[in-house]
PDB file of C-alpha atoms and ligand atoms in Angstrom:
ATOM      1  CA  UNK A   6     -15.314 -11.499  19.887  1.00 82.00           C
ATOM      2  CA  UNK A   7     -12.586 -13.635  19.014  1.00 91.00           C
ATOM      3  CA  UNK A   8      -9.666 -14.074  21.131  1.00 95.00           C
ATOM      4  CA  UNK A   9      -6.693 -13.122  19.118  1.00 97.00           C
ATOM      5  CA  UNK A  10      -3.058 -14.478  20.582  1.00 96.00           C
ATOM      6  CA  UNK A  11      -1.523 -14.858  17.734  1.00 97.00           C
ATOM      7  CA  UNK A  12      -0.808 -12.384  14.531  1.00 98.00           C
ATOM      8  CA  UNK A  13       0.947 -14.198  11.614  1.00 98.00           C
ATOM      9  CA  UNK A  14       3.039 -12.171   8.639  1.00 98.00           C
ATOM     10  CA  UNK A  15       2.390 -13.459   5.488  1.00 98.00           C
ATOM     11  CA  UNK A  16       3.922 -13.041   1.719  1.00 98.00           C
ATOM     12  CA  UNK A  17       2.333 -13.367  -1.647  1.00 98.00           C
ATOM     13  CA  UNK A  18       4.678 -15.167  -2.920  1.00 97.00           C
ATOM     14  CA  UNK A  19       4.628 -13.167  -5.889  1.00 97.00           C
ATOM     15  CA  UNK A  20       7.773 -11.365  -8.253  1.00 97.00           C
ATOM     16  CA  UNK A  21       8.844  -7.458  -6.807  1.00 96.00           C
ATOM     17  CA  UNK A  22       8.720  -6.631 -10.192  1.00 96.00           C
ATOM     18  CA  UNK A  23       5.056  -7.896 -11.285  1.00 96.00           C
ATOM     19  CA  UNK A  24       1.564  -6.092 -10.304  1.00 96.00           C
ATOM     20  CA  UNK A  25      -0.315  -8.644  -7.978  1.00 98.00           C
ATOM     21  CA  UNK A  26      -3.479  -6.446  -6.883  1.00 98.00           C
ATOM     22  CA  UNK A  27      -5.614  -6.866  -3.921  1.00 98.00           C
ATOM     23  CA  UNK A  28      -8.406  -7.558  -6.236  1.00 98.00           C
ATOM     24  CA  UNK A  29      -6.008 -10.036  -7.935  1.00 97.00           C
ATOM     25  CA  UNK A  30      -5.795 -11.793  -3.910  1.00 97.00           C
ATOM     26  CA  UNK A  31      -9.095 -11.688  -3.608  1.00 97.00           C
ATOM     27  CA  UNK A  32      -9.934 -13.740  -6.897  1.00 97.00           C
ATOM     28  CA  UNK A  33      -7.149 -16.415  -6.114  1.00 96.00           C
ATOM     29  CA  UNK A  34      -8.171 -17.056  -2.575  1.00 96.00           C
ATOM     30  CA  UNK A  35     -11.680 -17.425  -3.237  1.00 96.00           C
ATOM     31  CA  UNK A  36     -11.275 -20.175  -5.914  1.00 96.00           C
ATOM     32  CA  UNK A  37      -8.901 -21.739  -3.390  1.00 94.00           C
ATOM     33  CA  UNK A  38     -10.944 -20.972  -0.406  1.00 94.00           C
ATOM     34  CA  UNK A  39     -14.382 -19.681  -1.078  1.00 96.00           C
ATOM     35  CA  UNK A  40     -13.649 -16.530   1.155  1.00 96.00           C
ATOM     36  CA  UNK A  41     -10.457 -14.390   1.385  1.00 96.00           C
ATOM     37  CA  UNK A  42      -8.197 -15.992   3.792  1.00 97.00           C
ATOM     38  CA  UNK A  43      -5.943 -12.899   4.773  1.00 98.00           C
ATOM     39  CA  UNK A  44      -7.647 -10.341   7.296  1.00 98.00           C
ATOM     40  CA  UNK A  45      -5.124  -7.583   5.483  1.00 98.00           C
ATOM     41  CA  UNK A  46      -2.858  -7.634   2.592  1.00 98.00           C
ATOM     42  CA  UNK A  47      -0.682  -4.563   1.863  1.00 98.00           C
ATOM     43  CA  UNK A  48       0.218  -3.630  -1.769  1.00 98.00           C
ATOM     44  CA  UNK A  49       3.706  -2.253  -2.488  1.00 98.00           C
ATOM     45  CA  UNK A  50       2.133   1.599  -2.367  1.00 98.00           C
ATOM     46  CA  UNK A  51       2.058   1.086   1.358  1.00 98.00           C
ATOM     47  CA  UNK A  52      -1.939   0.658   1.123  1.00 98.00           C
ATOM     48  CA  UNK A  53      -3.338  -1.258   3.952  1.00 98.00           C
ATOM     49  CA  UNK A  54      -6.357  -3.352   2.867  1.00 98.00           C
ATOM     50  CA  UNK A  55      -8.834  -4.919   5.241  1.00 98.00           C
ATOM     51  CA  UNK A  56      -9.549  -7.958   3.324  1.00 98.00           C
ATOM     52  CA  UNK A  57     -11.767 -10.097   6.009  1.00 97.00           C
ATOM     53  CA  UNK A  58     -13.108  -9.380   8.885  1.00 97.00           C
ATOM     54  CA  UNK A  59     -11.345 -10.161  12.632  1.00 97.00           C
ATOM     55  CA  UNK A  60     -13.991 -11.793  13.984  1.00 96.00           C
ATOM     56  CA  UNK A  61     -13.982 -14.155  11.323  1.00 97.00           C
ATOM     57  CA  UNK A  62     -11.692 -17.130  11.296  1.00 97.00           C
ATOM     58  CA  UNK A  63      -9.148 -16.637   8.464  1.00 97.00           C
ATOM     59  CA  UNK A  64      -7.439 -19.217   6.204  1.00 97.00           C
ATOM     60  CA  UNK A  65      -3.728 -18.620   6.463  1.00 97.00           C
ATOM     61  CA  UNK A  66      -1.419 -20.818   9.058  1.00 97.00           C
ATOM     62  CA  UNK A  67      -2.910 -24.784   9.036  1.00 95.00           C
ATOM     63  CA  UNK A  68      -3.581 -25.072  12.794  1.00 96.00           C
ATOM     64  CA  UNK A  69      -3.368 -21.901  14.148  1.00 97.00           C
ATOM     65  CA  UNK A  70      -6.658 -19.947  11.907  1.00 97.00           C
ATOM     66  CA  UNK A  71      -9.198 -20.200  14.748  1.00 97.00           C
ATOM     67  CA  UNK A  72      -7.236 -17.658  17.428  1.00 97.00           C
ATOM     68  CA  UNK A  73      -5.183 -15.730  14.673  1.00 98.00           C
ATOM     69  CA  UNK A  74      -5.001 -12.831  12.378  1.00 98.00           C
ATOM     70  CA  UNK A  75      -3.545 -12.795   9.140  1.00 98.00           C
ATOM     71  CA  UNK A  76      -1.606 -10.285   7.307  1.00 98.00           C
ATOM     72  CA  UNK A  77      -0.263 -10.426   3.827  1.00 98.00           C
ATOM     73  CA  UNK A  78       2.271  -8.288   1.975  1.00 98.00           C
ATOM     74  CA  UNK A  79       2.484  -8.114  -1.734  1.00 98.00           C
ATOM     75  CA  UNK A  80       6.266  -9.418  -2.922  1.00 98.00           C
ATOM     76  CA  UNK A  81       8.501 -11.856  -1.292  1.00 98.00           C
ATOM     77  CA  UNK A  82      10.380 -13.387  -4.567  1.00 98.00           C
ATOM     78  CA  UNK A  83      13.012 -11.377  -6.357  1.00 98.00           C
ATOM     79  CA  UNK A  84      13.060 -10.609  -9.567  1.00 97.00           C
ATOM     80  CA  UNK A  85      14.283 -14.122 -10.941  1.00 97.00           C
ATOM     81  CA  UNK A  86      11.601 -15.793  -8.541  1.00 97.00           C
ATOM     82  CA  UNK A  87      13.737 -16.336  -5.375  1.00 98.00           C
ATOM     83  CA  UNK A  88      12.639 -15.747  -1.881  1.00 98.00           C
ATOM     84  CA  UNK A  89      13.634 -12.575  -1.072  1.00 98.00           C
ATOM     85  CA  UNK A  90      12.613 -10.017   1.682  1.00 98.00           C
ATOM     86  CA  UNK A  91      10.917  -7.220  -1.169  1.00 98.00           C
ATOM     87  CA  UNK A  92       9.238  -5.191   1.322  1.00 98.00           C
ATOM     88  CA  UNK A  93       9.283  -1.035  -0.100  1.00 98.00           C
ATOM     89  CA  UNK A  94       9.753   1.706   2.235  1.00 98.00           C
ATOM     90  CA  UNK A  95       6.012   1.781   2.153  1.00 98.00           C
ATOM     91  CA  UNK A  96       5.061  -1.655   2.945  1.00 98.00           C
ATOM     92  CA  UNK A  97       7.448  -1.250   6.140  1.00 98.00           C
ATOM     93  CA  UNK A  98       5.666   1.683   7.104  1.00 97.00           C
ATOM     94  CA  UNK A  99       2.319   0.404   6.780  1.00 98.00           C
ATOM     95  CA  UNK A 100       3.113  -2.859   8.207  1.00 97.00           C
ATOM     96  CA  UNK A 101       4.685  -0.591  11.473  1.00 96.00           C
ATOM     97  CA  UNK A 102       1.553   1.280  11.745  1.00 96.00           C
ATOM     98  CA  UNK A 103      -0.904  -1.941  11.620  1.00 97.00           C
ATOM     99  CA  UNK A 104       1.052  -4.079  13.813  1.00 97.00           C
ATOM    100  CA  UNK A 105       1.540  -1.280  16.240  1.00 94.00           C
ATOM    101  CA  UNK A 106      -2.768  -0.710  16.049  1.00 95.00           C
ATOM    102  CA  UNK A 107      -3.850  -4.350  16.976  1.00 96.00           C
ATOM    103  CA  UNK A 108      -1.079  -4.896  19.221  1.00 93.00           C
ATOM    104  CA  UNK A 109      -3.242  -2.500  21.104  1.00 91.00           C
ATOM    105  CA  UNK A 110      -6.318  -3.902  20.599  1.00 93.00           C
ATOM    106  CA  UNK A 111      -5.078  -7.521  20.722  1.00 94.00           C
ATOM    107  CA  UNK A 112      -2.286  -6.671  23.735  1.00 91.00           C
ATOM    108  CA  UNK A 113      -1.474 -10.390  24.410  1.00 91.00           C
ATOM    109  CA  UNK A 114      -0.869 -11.431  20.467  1.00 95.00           C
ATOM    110  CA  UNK A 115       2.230 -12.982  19.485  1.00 96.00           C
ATOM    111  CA  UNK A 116       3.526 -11.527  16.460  1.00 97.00           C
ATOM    112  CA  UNK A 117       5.824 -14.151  14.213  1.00 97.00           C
ATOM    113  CA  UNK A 118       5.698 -14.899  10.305  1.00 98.00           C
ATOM    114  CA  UNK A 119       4.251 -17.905   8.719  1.00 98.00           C
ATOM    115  CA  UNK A 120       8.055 -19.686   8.622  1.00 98.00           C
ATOM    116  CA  UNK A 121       7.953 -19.308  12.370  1.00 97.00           C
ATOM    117  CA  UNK A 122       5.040 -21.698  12.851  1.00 98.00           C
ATOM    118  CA  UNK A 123       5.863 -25.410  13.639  1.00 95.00           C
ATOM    119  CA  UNK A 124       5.871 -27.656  10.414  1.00 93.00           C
ATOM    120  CA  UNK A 125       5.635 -24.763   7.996  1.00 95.00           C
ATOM    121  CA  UNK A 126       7.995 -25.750   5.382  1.00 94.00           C
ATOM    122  CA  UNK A 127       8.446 -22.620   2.889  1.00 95.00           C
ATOM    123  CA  UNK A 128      10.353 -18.808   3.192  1.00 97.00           C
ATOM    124  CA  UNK A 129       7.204 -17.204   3.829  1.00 98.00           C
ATOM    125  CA  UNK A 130       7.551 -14.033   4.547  1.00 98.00           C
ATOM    126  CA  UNK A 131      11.098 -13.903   3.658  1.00 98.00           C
ATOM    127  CA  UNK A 132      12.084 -11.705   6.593  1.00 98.00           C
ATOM    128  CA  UNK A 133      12.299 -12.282   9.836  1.00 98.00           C
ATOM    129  CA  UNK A 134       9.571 -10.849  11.477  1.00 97.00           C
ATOM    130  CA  UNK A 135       9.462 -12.516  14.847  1.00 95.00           C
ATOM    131  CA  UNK A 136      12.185 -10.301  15.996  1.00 95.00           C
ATOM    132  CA  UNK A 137      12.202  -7.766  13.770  1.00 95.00           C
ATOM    133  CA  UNK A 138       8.641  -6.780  15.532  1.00 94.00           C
ATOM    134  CA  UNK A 139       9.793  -7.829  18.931  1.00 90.00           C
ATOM    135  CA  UNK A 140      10.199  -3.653  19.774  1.00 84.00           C
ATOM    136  CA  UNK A 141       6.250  -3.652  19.736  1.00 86.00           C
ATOM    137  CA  UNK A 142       6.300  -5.248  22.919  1.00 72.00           C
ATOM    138  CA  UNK A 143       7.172  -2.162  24.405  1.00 61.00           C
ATOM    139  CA  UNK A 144       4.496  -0.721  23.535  1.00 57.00           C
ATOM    140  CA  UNK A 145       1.950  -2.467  26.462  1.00 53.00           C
ATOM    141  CA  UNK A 146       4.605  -4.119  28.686  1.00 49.00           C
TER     142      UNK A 146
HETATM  143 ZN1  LIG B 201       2.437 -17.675   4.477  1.00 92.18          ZN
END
């Protein structure tokens, strides 16, 4: 097993108002990566997709991929193509109820988004998630 200490929030980078499918993720990391570099990405429905496995190392935050998960939501630029924090109802939801389930089975991971990371120069996720999901501590202190 990996040792996860470190979960990392993620956007698509893609326009609230335009479709960008998990299957559409999928097909642009692999040309870019060979594999799908998010271990979920969740759609603006609220669906939760499992897009790699934990154990395997992902491709999302330069540096940090070998001890990390990654988690993507669909959105993060308004509708004229500005960072913006898009997230539905849904997406908050779902992101609540994943968080919350591998804080518990990874009790020691950090939770911060991709901005947070040293020498990350871009919005992503547009939000800010570091203490936004600082409650979930709670949970196993
Ligand atoms: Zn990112």
């Amino acid at each position: 097993m990996r040792h996860i200490d470190l979960i990392v929030i993620h956007c698509s980078a893609t326009r609230c108002d335009q479709n960008f499918s998990v299957t559409a993720l999928i097909r642009w990391h692999e040309e870019k990566f060979g594999f799908t570099g998010y271990h979920y990405y969740i759609t603006r429905d609220g669906k939760i997709y499992q897009t790699r496995h934990e154990n395997l190392v992902g491709a999302h935050a330069k540096g940090y991929n070998r001890h990390s998960l990654g988690i993507c939501y669909e959105g993060g630029l308004d509708e004229q193509g500005k960072s913006a924090d898009t997230r539905t109802p849904m997406q908050k939801q779902a992101l609540l109820t994943l968080l919350r389930r591998l804080k518990k089975e990874h009790p020691d991971a950090e939770i911060l988004g991709h901005r947070d990371l040293p020498n990350v120069h871009k919005d992503c996720p547009c939000f800010d998630a570091r203490s936004e999901y600082q409650c979930l501590k709670l949970f196993n202190d």
